[in-house]
Short mmCIF file of C-alpha atoms and ligand atoms in Angstrom, two decimals:
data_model
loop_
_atom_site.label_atom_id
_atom_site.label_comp_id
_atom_site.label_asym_id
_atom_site.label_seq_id
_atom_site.Cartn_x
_atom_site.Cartn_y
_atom_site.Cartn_z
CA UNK A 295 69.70 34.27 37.01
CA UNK A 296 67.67 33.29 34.01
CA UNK A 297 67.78 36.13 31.25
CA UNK A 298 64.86 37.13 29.25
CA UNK A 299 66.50 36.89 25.52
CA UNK A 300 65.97 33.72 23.33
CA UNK A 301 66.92 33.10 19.77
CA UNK A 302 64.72 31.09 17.24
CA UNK A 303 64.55 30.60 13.56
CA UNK A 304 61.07 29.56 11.77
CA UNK A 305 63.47 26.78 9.42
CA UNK A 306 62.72 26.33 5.32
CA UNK A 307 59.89 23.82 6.31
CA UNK A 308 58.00 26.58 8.23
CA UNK A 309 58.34 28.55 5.64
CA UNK A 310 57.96 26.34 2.81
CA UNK A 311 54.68 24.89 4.13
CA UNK A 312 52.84 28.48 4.89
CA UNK A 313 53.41 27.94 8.76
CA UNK A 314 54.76 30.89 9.61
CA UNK A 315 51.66 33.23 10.21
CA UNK A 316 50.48 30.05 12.93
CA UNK A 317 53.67 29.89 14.40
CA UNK A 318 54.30 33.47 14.95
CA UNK A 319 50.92 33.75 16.39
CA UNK A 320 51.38 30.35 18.37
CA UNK A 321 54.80 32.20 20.26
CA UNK A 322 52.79 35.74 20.57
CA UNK A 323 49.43 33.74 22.63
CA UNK A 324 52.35 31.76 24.71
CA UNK A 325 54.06 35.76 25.90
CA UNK A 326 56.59 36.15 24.04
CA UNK A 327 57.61 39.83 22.07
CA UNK A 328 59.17 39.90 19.22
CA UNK A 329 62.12 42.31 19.02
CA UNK A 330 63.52 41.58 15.69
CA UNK A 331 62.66 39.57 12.71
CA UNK A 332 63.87 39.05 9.15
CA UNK A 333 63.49 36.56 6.32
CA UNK A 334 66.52 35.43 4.82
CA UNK A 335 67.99 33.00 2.63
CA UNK A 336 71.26 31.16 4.20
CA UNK A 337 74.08 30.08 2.56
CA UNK A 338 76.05 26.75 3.50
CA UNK A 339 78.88 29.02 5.15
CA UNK A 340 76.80 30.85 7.46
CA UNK A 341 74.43 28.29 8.47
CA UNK A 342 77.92 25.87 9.10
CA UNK A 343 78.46 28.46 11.31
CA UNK A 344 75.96 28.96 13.43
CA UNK A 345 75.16 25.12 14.04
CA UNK A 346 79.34 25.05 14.31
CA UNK A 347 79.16 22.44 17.51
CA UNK A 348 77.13 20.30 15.39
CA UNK A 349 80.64 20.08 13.17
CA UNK A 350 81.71 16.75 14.24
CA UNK A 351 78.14 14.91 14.52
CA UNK A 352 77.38 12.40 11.97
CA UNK A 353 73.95 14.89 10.26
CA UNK A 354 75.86 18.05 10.17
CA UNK A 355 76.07 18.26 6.41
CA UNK A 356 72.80 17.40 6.11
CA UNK A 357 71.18 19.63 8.62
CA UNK A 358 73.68 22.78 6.98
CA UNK A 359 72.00 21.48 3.51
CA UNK A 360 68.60 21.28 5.08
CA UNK A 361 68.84 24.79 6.06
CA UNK A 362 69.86 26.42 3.04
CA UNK A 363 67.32 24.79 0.93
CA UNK A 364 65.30 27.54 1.07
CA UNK A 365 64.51 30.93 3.29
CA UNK A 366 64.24 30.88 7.23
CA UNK A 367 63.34 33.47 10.02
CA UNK A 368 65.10 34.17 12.50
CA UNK A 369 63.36 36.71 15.60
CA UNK A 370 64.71 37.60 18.69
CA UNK A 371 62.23 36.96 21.51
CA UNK A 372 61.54 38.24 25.09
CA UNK A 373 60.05 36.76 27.62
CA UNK A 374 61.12 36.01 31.35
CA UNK A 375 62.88 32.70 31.36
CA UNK A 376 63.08 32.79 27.49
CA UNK A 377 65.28 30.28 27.25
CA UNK A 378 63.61 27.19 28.89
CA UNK A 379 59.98 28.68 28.61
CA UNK A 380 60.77 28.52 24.73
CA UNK A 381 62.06 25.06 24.67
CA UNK A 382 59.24 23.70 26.11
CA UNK A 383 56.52 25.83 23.73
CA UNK A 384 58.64 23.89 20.41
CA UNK A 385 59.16 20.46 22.16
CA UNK A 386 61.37 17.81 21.79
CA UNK A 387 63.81 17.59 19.26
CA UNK A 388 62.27 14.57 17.67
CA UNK A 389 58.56 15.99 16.84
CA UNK A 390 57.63 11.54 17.38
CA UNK A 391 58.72 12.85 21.05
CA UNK A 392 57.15 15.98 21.19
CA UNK A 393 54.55 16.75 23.74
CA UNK A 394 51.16 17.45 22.30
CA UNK A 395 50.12 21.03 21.77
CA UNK A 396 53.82 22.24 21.11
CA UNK A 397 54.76 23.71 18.11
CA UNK A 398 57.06 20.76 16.69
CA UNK A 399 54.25 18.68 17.37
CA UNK A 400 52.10 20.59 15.37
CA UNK A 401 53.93 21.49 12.78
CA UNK A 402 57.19 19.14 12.30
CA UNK A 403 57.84 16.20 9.96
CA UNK A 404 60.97 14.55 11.07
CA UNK A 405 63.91 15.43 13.35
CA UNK A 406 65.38 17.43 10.67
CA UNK A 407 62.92 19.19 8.89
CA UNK A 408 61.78 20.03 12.91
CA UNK A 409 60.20 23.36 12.09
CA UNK A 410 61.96 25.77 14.58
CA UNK A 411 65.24 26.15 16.15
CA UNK A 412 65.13 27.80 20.15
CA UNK A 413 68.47 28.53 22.01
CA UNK A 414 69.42 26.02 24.71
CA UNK A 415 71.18 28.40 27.32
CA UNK A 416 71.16 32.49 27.84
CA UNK A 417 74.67 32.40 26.42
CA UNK A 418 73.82 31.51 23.44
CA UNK A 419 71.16 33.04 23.08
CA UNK A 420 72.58 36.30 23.07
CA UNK A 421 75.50 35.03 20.96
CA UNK A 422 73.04 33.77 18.43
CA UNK A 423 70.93 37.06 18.64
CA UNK A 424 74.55 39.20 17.47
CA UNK A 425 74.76 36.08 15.03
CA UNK A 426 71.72 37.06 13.36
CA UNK A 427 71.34 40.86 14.06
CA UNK A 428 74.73 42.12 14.52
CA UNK A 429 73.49 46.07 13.43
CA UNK A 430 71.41 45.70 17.24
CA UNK A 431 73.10 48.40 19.26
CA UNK A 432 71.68 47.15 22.33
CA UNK A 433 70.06 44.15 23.13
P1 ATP B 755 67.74 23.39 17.65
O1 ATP B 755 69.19 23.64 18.04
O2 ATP B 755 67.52 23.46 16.15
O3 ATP B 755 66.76 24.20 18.44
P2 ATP B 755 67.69 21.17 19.39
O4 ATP B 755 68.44 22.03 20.33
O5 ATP B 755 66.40 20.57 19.84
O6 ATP B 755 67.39 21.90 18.03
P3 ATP B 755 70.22 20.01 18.70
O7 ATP B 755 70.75 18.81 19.42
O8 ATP B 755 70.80 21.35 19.01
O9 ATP B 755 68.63 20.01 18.89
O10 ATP B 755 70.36 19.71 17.16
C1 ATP B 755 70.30 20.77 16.21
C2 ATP B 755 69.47 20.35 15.03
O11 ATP B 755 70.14 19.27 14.37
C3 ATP B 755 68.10 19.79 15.39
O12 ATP B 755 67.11 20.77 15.51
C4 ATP B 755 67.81 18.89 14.22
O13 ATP B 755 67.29 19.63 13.12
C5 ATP B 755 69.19 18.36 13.85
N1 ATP B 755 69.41 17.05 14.46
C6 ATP B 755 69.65 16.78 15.76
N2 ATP B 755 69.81 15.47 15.97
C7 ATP B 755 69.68 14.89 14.75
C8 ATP B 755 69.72 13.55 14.28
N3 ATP B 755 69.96 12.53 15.10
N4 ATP B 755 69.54 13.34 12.95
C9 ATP B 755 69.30 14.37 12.11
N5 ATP B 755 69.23 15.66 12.48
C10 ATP B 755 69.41 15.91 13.78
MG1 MG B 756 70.19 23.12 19.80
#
């Protein structure tokens, strides 16, 4: 059964370039709620954790430094079929490769600075949701 729970971050380019306000508005239009949001600021430890099965791939320290350079938001958001509904509102990982119309398309530069992060399964979303909001009783 697909779940209803997905986990993105806006990343420091989103943020960085004044994208946020579109973007947010972009996922509200598409169905999505929002049920929690904050802005923070990383630090390498944290962010090494949650991209932790990136450890062993050749851009890890990069993408860790890439997301501490400066403040991202993470928001937990419901939908039915979050998970893959989500994915395919950002678009491919590569924003050369994403479809037209989705938000990496829009708004991405390059595979790194690639605007926002979505869960890829309804495991991890809900482990990244506790990730980022841990004081959510219920989810
Ligand atoms: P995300 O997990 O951020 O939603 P994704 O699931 O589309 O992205 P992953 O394979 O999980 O892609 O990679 C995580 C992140 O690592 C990507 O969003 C991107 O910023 C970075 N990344 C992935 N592949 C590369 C690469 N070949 N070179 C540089 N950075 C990369
Ligand atoms: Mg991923």
């Amino acid at each position: 059964m697909n779940g209803n729970l997905t986990l993105t971050i806006l990343k420091p380019d989103a943020v960085a370039n004044g994208h946020t306000g579109k973007i947010i508005d972009h996922i509200l239009q598409a169905g999505f709620r929002i049920k929690a949001m904050k802005l923070i600021q990383l630090d390498e430890r944290t962010a090494g954790m949650f991209y932790d099965i990136h450890r062993e791939r050749s851009f890890f320290k990069e993408l860790v430094g890439f997301m501490i350079s400066g403040p991202v938001v993470p928001m937990i958001l419901e939908k039915e079929n979050a998970v893959a509904d989500f994915r395919e509102l950002i678009g491919a990982t590569d924003p050369a490769k994403a479809a037209p119309g989705t938000i990496r398309n829009l708004y991405a530069r390059s595979i790194e600075a690639n605007t926002v992060h979505g869960s890829d399964s309804d495991e991890n979303a809900l482990r990244e949701a506790h990730f980022f909001f841990s004081d959510l009783e219920t989810l």
